[in-house]
Amino acid sequence: DTEVTQTPKHLVMGMTNKKSLKCEQHMGHRAMYWYKQKAKKPPELMFVYSYEKLSINESVPSRFSPECPNSSLLNLHLHALQPEDSALYLCASSQEQSLPYEQYFGPGTRLTVT
Amino acid sequence: TQLLEQSPQFLSIQEGENLTVYCNSSSVFSSLQWYRQEPGEGPVLLVTVVTGGEVKKLKRLTFQFGDARKDSSLHITAAQPGDTGLYLCAIPLYGGATNKLIFGTGTLLAVQP
């Protein structure tokens, strides 16, 4: 199983809402990532979890809160977002200790903030 | 300063044409990856090149890693509408427990039937 799944596929939320994005992988990968991607642009790294611990936070605003409940699951909690946060949110995983560090991506959650 | 520059940024061609996408930097890399992202999907890894001068083929796609390991190219022969998507090169940055991928600026390809 080389699949990374993400739910929901689409999400529309108001600026006062609280919602969560979910990601799951069953490849035994120990590194998981959240990316934000605007249309026609490359993905921008937000967070990296390595062995279920947050190892990279790319200066992401606190209205985005990641969580890694176990080695297979990754959540991104959203609160008080702004319209400019509308984007495709991608989850990815990789074998942390396996060079050359190839990543497997999920299909993404298309988020619209109204 | 962008670490990885891709060219062209946009490319619209007719089915059956050939094309080449370039990924360039002033730095030397240990390896380089190419991803393709189809509309509405996440990026999918196409290939990893590791050795300077290496050439890899994946059906109609030919990938080359520069001799000095500072650049790479992707050549598509007889493009098809299914090749449409965003092509991304990427390099791993190793920092102990903080390894991450650095993506290029992207090339958006549209193949018209």
PDB file of C-alpha atoms in Angstrom:
ATOM      1  CA  ASP A   1       0.000   0.000   0.000  1.00  0.00           C
ATOM      2  CA  THR A   2       1.733   3.167  -1.225  1.00  0.00           C
ATOM      3  CA  GLU A   3      -1.221   5.457  -0.662  1.00  0.00           C
ATOM      4  CA  VAL A   4      -1.553   8.581   1.422  1.00  0.00           C
ATOM      5  CA  THR A   5      -5.182   9.483   2.054  1.00  0.00           C
ATOM      6  CA  GLN A   6      -6.564  12.879   2.998  1.00  0.00           C
ATOM      7  CA  THR A   7      -9.983  13.955   4.180  1.00  0.00           C
ATOM      8  CA  PRO A   8     -11.997  15.903   3.381  1.00  0.00           C
ATOM      9  CA  LYS A   9     -11.396  16.416  -0.338  1.00  0.00           C
ATOM     10  CA  HIS A  10     -12.981  19.862  -0.232  1.00  0.00           C
ATOM     11  CA  LEU A  11     -13.691  22.175   2.708  1.00  0.00           C
ATOM     12  CA  VAL A  12     -15.407  25.544   2.867  1.00  0.00           C
ATOM     13  CA  MET A  13     -15.206  27.343   6.189  1.00  0.00           C
ATOM     14  CA  GLY A  14     -15.916  30.751   7.620  1.00  0.00           C
ATOM     15  CA  MET A  15     -13.302  32.833   9.346  1.00  0.00           C
ATOM     16  CA  THR A  16     -14.743  32.015  12.782  1.00  0.00           C
ATOM     17  CA  ASN A  17     -14.996  28.261  12.258  1.00  0.00           C
ATOM     18  CA  LYS A  18     -12.811  25.511  13.658  1.00  0.00           C
ATOM     19  CA  LYS A  19     -12.104  22.556  11.393  1.00  0.00           C
ATOM     20  CA  SER A  20      -9.521  19.808  10.998  1.00  0.00           C
ATOM     21  CA  LEU A  21      -7.782  18.187   8.056  1.00  0.00           C
ATOM     22  CA  LYS A  22      -6.801  14.549   8.331  1.00  0.00           C
ATOM     23  CA  CYS A  23      -4.061  12.494   6.710  1.00  0.00           C
ATOM     24  CA  GLU A  24      -3.262   8.789   6.961  1.00  0.00           C
ATOM     25  CA  GLN A  25      -0.539   6.507   5.616  1.00  0.00           C
ATOM     26  CA  HIS A  26       0.170   2.809   6.157  1.00  0.00           C
ATOM     27  CA  MET A  27       3.600   2.553   4.563  1.00  0.00           C
ATOM     28  CA  GLY A  28       5.471   2.557   7.857  1.00  0.00           C
ATOM     29  CA  HIS A  29       6.947   5.962   7.067  1.00  0.00           C
ATOM     30  CA  ARG A  30       8.206   7.848  10.097  1.00  0.00           C
ATOM     31  CA  ALA A  31       8.236  11.344   8.603  1.00  0.00           C
ATOM     32  CA  MET A  32       5.043  13.209   7.704  1.00  0.00           C
ATOM     33  CA  TYR A  33       4.558  16.658   6.257  1.00  0.00           C
ATOM     34  CA  TRP A  34       1.995  19.390   5.688  1.00  0.00           C
ATOM     35  CA  TYR A  35       2.323  21.640   2.657  1.00  0.00           C
ATOM     36  CA  LYS A  36       0.287  24.591   1.413  1.00  0.00           C
ATOM     37  CA  GLN A  37      -0.011  25.078  -2.322  1.00  0.00           C
ATOM     38  CA  LYS A  38      -1.420  28.009  -4.259  1.00  0.00           C
ATOM     39  CA  ALA A  39      -2.566  27.556  -7.845  1.00  0.00           C
ATOM     40  CA  LYS A  40       0.216  26.868 -10.343  1.00  0.00           C
ATOM     41  CA  LYS A  41       2.895  27.249  -7.663  1.00  0.00           C
ATOM     42  CA  PRO A  42       5.140  24.663  -5.967  1.00  0.00           C
ATOM     43  CA  PRO A  43       4.125  23.317  -2.551  1.00  0.00           C
ATOM     44  CA  GLU A  44       5.316  25.358   0.441  1.00  0.00           C
ATOM     45  CA  LEU A  45       6.415  23.366   3.466  1.00  0.00           C
ATOM     46  CA  MET A  46       4.496  24.122   6.675  1.00  0.00           C
ATOM     47  CA  PHE A  47       5.331  21.390   9.198  1.00  0.00           C
ATOM     48  CA  VAL A  48       7.418  18.237   9.459  1.00  0.00           C
ATOM     49  CA  TYR A  49       6.878  15.460  11.980  1.00  0.00           C
ATOM     50  CA  SER A  50       9.655  12.952  12.512  1.00  0.00           C
ATOM     51  CA  TYR A  51       8.912   9.926  14.694  1.00  0.00           C
ATOM     52  CA  GLU A  52       5.706  11.630  15.837  1.00  0.00           C
ATOM     53  CA  LYS A  53       7.530  14.725  17.068  1.00  0.00           C
ATOM     54  CA  LEU A  54       7.352  18.139  15.429  1.00  0.00           C
ATOM     55  CA  SER A  55      10.774  18.767  13.894  1.00  0.00           C
ATOM     56  CA  ILE A  56      10.102  21.683  11.538  1.00  0.00           C
ATOM     57  CA  ASN A  57       7.661  24.590  11.797  1.00  0.00           C
ATOM     58  CA  GLU A  58       8.267  26.951   8.898  1.00  0.00           C
ATOM     59  CA  SER A  59       7.061  30.032  10.814  1.00  0.00           C
ATOM     60  CA  VAL A  60       3.442  29.116  10.233  1.00  0.00           C
ATOM     61  CA  PRO A  61       0.795  31.322  11.936  1.00  0.00           C
ATOM     62  CA  SER A  62      -0.678  29.847  15.109  1.00  0.00           C
ATOM     63  CA  ARG A  63      -4.121  29.613  13.507  1.00  0.00           C
ATOM     64  CA  PHE A  64      -2.703  26.398  11.976  1.00  0.00           C
ATOM     65  CA  SER A  65      -2.047  23.733  14.607  1.00  0.00           C
ATOM     66  CA  PRO A  66      -0.589  20.344  13.616  1.00  0.00           C
ATOM     67  CA  GLU A  67      -0.997  17.126  15.559  1.00  0.00           C
ATOM     68  CA  CYS A  68       0.464  13.649  15.085  1.00  0.00           C
ATOM     69  CA  PRO A  69      -1.595  11.199  17.200  1.00  0.00           C
ATOM     70  CA  ASN A  70       0.440   8.189  16.013  1.00  0.00           C
ATOM     71  CA  SER A  71       2.890   7.171  13.310  1.00  0.00           C
ATOM     72  CA  SER A  72       0.135   6.716  10.719  1.00  0.00           C
ATOM     73  CA  LEU A  73      -1.981   9.801  11.322  1.00  0.00           C
ATOM     74  CA  LEU A  74      -1.447  13.508  10.882  1.00  0.00           C
ATOM     75  CA  ASN A  75      -3.971  16.245  11.570  1.00  0.00           C
ATOM     76  CA  LEU A  76      -4.022  19.946  10.851  1.00  0.00           C
ATOM     77  CA  HIS A  77      -6.358  21.935  13.074  1.00  0.00           C
ATOM     78  CA  LEU A  78      -7.649  25.186  11.640  1.00  0.00           C
ATOM     79  CA  HIS A  79      -9.051  28.120  13.586  1.00  0.00           C
ATOM     80  CA  ALA A  80      -9.813  31.741  12.710  1.00  0.00           C
ATOM     81  CA  LEU A  81      -8.424  31.456   9.206  1.00  0.00           C
ATOM     82  CA  GLN A  82      -8.190  34.299   6.729  1.00  0.00           C
ATOM     83  CA  PRO A  83      -9.349  34.300   3.088  1.00  0.00           C
ATOM     84  CA  GLU A  84      -5.698  34.262   1.984  1.00  0.00           C
ATOM     85  CA  ASP A  85      -5.367  30.858   3.633  1.00  0.00           C
ATOM     86  CA  SER A  86      -7.510  29.410   0.853  1.00  0.00           C
ATOM     87  CA  ALA A  87      -5.306  26.877  -0.935  1.00  0.00           C
ATOM     88  CA  LEU A  88      -4.676  23.186  -1.559  1.00  0.00           C
ATOM     89  CA  TYR A  89      -3.290  21.545   1.583  1.00  0.00           C
ATOM     90  CA  LEU A  90      -1.133  18.533   0.872  1.00  0.00           C
ATOM     91  CA  CYS A  91       0.032  15.832   3.230  1.00  0.00           C
ATOM     92  CA  ALA A  92       3.087  13.716   2.432  1.00  0.00           C
ATOM     93  CA  SER A  93       5.155  10.990   4.044  1.00  0.00           C
ATOM     94  CA  SER A  94       8.630   9.547   3.615  1.00  0.00           C
ATOM     95  CA  GLN A  95      11.023   7.068   5.152  1.00  0.00           C
ATOM     96  CA  GLU A  96      12.943   9.415   7.415  1.00  0.00           C
ATOM     97  CA  GLN A  97      16.134   7.429   7.398  1.00  0.00           C
ATOM     98  CA  SER A  98      16.028   6.295   3.789  1.00  0.00           C
ATOM     99  CA  LEU A  99      17.976   8.324   1.237  1.00  0.00           C
ATOM    100  CA  PRO A 100      17.327  10.049  -1.084  1.00  0.00           C
ATOM    101  CA  TYR A 101      14.304  11.114   0.861  1.00  0.00           C
ATOM    102  CA  GLU A 102      11.488  10.594  -1.638  1.00  0.00           C
ATOM    103  CA  GLN A 103       8.039  11.757  -0.607  1.00  0.00           C
ATOM    104  CA  TYR A 104       4.595  10.292  -1.215  1.00  0.00           C
ATOM    105  CA  PHE A 105       1.799  12.823  -1.429  1.00  0.00           C
ATOM    106  CA  GLY A 106      -1.896  12.595  -0.759  1.00  0.00           C
ATOM    107  CA  PRO A 107      -4.460  14.111  -3.150  1.00  0.00           C
ATOM    108  CA  GLY A 108      -4.874  17.191  -0.983  1.00  0.00           C
ATOM    109  CA  THR A 109      -7.725  19.089   0.645  1.00  0.00           C
ATOM    110  CA  ARG A 110      -8.998  22.076  -1.308  1.00  0.00           C
ATOM    111  CA  LEU A 111      -9.748  24.689   1.380  1.00  0.00           C
ATOM    112  CA  THR A 112     -11.826  27.795   0.786  1.00  0.00           C
ATOM    113  CA  VAL A 113     -12.107  30.387   3.550  1.00  0.00           C
ATOM    114  CA  THR A 114     -15.068  32.719   3.201  1.00  0.00           C
TER     115      THR A 114
ATOM    116  CA  THR B   1      16.972  33.877  -4.036  1.00  0.00           C
ATOM    117  CA  GLN B   2      15.379  30.729  -5.425  1.00  0.00           C
ATOM    118  CA  LEU B   3      17.587  27.691  -4.980  1.00  0.00           C
ATOM    119  CA  LEU B   4      16.061  25.804  -7.923  1.00  0.00           C
ATOM    120  CA  GLU B   5      14.920  27.599 -11.058  1.00  0.00           C
ATOM    121  CA  GLN B   6      12.825  25.822 -13.638  1.00  0.00           C
ATOM    122  CA  SER B   7      12.275  26.862 -17.229  1.00  0.00           C
ATOM    123  CA  PRO B   8      10.070  27.423 -18.980  1.00  0.00           C
ATOM    124  CA  GLN B   9       7.497  28.509 -16.407  1.00  0.00           C
ATOM    125  CA  PHE B  10       4.594  27.726 -18.746  1.00  0.00           C
ATOM    126  CA  LEU B  11       4.422  25.582 -21.872  1.00  0.00           C
ATOM    127  CA  SER B  12       1.454  24.944 -24.154  1.00  0.00           C
ATOM    128  CA  ILE B  13       2.032  22.510 -27.012  1.00  0.00           C
ATOM    129  CA  GLN B  14       0.139  20.306 -29.431  1.00  0.00           C
ATOM    130  CA  GLU B  15      -0.154  16.567 -29.023  1.00  0.00           C
ATOM    131  CA  GLY B  16       2.786  14.799 -30.662  1.00  0.00           C
ATOM    132  CA  GLU B  17       5.340  17.562 -30.083  1.00  0.00           C
ATOM    133  CA  ASN B  18       8.548  17.113 -28.090  1.00  0.00           C
ATOM    134  CA  LEU B  19       9.564  19.325 -25.183  1.00  0.00           C
ATOM    135  CA  THR B  20      12.298  19.807 -22.607  1.00  0.00           C
ATOM    136  CA  VAL B  21      12.004  21.233 -19.117  1.00  0.00           C
ATOM    137  CA  TYR B  22      15.074  22.471 -17.257  1.00  0.00           C
ATOM    138  CA  CYS B  23      15.936  22.669 -13.573  1.00  0.00           C
ATOM    139  CA  ASN B  24      18.970  24.768 -12.673  1.00  0.00           C
ATOM    140  CA  SER B  25      20.893  25.929  -9.643  1.00  0.00           C
ATOM    141  CA  SER B  26      24.292  27.260  -8.689  1.00  0.00           C
ATOM    142  CA  SER B  27      24.622  24.620  -5.941  1.00  0.00           C
ATOM    143  CA  VAL B  28      25.727  21.003  -6.175  1.00  0.00           C
ATOM    144  CA  PHE B  29      23.193  18.372  -5.125  1.00  0.00           C
ATOM    145  CA  SER B  30      23.583  14.821  -3.904  1.00  0.00           C
ATOM    146  CA  SER B  31      20.424  13.825  -5.767  1.00  0.00           C
ATOM    147  CA  LEU B  32      17.421  15.312  -7.522  1.00  0.00           C
ATOM    148  CA  GLN B  33      13.825  14.222  -7.895  1.00  0.00           C
ATOM    149  CA  TRP B  34      11.175  14.978 -10.520  1.00  0.00           C
ATOM    150  CA  TYR B  35       7.481  15.043  -9.641  1.00  0.00           C
ATOM    151  CA  ARG B  36       4.389  15.499 -11.793  1.00  0.00           C
ATOM    152  CA  GLN B  37       1.196  16.953 -10.365  1.00  0.00           C
ATOM    153  CA  GLU B  38      -1.966  16.462 -12.388  1.00  0.00           C
ATOM    154  CA  PRO B  39      -4.856  18.901 -11.939  1.00  0.00           C
ATOM    155  CA  GLY B  40      -6.696  18.240  -8.677  1.00  0.00           C
ATOM    156  CA  GLU B  41      -4.134  15.740  -7.385  1.00  0.00           C
ATOM    157  CA  GLY B  42      -0.990  15.674  -5.271  1.00  0.00           C
ATOM    158  CA  PRO B  43       2.505  15.454  -6.790  1.00  0.00           C
ATOM    159  CA  VAL B  44       3.662  11.999  -7.833  1.00  0.00           C
ATOM    160  CA  LEU B  45       7.330  11.032  -7.871  1.00  0.00           C
ATOM    161  CA  LEU B  46       8.535  10.227 -11.401  1.00  0.00           C
ATOM    162  CA  VAL B  47      12.235   9.579 -10.885  1.00  0.00           C
ATOM    163  CA  THR B  48      15.272  10.180  -8.690  1.00  0.00           C
ATOM    164  CA  VAL B  49      18.679  10.828 -10.244  1.00  0.00           C
ATOM    165  CA  VAL B  50      21.772  10.417  -8.146  1.00  0.00           C
ATOM    166  CA  THR B  51      24.900  10.190 -10.295  1.00  0.00           C
ATOM    167  CA  GLY B  52      26.321  13.085 -12.340  1.00  0.00           C
ATOM    168  CA  GLY B  53      25.618  12.482 -16.031  1.00  0.00           C
ATOM    169  CA  GLU B  54      22.978   9.880 -15.243  1.00  0.00           C
ATOM    170  CA  VAL B  55      20.188   9.352 -17.764  1.00  0.00           C
ATOM    171  CA  LYS B  56      16.949   7.588 -16.845  1.00  0.00           C
ATOM    172  CA  LYS B  57      14.048   6.750 -19.115  1.00  0.00           C
ATOM    173  CA  LEU B  58      10.425   6.270 -18.145  1.00  0.00           C
ATOM    174  CA  LYS B  59       8.477   5.407 -21.306  1.00  0.00           C
ATOM    175  CA  ARG B  60       8.419   8.679 -23.290  1.00  0.00           C
ATOM    176  CA  LEU B  61      10.139  10.660 -20.531  1.00  0.00           C
ATOM    177  CA  THR B  62      13.944  11.013 -20.399  1.00  0.00           C
ATOM    178  CA  PHE B  63      15.603  12.502 -17.337  1.00  0.00           C
ATOM    179  CA  GLN B  64      19.189  13.669 -17.184  1.00  0.00           C
ATOM    180  CA  PHE B  65      21.316  14.801 -14.258  1.00  0.00           C
ATOM    181  CA  GLY B  66      24.057  17.242 -15.191  1.00  0.00           C
ATOM    182  CA  ASP B  67      27.671  16.109 -15.004  1.00  0.00           C
ATOM    183  CA  ALA B  68      28.373  18.638 -12.235  1.00  0.00           C
ATOM    184  CA  ARG B  69      25.130  17.713 -10.409  1.00  0.00           C
ATOM    185  CA  LYS B  70      23.899  21.319 -10.534  1.00  0.00           C
ATOM    186  CA  ASP B  71      21.157  20.902 -13.109  1.00  0.00           C
ATOM    187  CA  SER B  72      18.721  18.438 -14.599  1.00  0.00           C
ATOM    188  CA  SER B  73      16.432  18.165 -17.595  1.00  0.00           C
ATOM    189  CA  LEU B  74      13.244  16.332 -18.435  1.00  0.00           C
ATOM    190  CA  HIS B  75      12.523  15.570 -22.080  1.00  0.00           C
ATOM    191  CA  ILE B  76       9.130  14.339 -23.233  1.00  0.00           C
ATOM    192  CA  THR B  77       8.821  12.732 -26.647  1.00  0.00           C
ATOM    193  CA  ALA B  78       5.526  12.833 -28.548  1.00  0.00           C
ATOM    194  CA  ALA B  79       3.603  14.560 -25.764  1.00  0.00           C
ATOM    195  CA  GLN B  80       0.062  13.421 -25.026  1.00  0.00           C
ATOM    196  CA  PRO B  81      -2.818  15.225 -23.271  1.00  0.00           C
ATOM    197  CA  GLY B  82      -2.253  12.912 -20.292  1.00  0.00           C
ATOM    198  CA  ASP B  83       1.152  14.556 -19.794  1.00  0.00           C
ATOM    199  CA  THR B  84      -0.591  17.799 -18.820  1.00  0.00           C
ATOM    200  CA  GLY B  85       0.321  18.947 -15.340  1.00  0.00           C
ATOM    201  CA  LEU B  86       2.750  20.808 -13.129  1.00  0.00           C
ATOM    202  CA  TYR B  87       6.289  19.414 -13.298  1.00  0.00           C
ATOM    203  CA  LEU B  88       8.443  19.981 -10.235  1.00  0.00           C
ATOM    204  CA  CYS B  89      12.074  19.238  -9.600  1.00  0.00           C
ATOM    205  CA  ALA B  90      13.133  18.872  -5.979  1.00  0.00           C
ATOM    206  CA  ILE B  91      16.271  18.342  -3.966  1.00  0.00           C
ATOM    207  CA  PRO B  92      16.612  16.934  -0.457  1.00  0.00           C
ATOM    208  CA  LEU B  93      18.259  19.118   2.155  1.00  0.00           C
ATOM    209  CA  TYR B  94      19.789  17.083   4.951  1.00  0.00           C
ATOM    210  CA  GLY B  95      19.989  18.568   8.419  1.00  0.00           C
ATOM    211  CA  GLY B  96      20.083  15.665  10.852  1.00  0.00           C
ATOM    212  CA  ALA B  97      16.538  15.291  12.092  1.00  0.00           C
ATOM    213  CA  THR B  98      15.242  18.143   9.970  1.00  0.00           C
ATOM    214  CA  ASN B  99      15.476  16.769   6.458  1.00  0.00           C
ATOM    215  CA  LYS B 100      13.194  18.360   3.904  1.00  0.00           C
ATOM    216  CA  LEU B 101      12.614  18.748   0.178  1.00  0.00           C
ATOM    217  CA  ILE B 102      13.231  21.999  -1.654  1.00  0.00           C
ATOM    218  CA  PHE B 103      11.020  22.349  -4.715  1.00  0.00           C
ATOM    219  CA  GLY B 104      11.816  24.161  -7.921  1.00  0.00           C
ATOM    220  CA  THR B 105       9.685  26.985  -9.247  1.00  0.00           C
ATOM    221  CA  GLY B 106       7.605  24.592 -11.382  1.00  0.00           C
ATOM    222  CA  THR B 107       6.760  24.192 -15.072  1.00  0.00           C
ATOM    223  CA  LEU B 108       3.093  24.115 -16.017  1.00  0.00           C
ATOM    224  CA  LEU B 109       2.582  22.013 -19.143  1.00  0.00           C
ATOM    225  CA  ALA B 110      -0.597  21.931 -21.216  1.00  0.00           C
ATOM    226  CA  VAL B 111      -0.795  19.451 -24.090  1.00  0.00           C
ATOM    227  CA  GLN B 112      -3.629  20.237 -26.485  1.00  0.00           C
ATOM    228  CA  PRO B 113      -5.280  17.352 -28.367  1.00  0.00           C
TER     229      PRO B 113
END
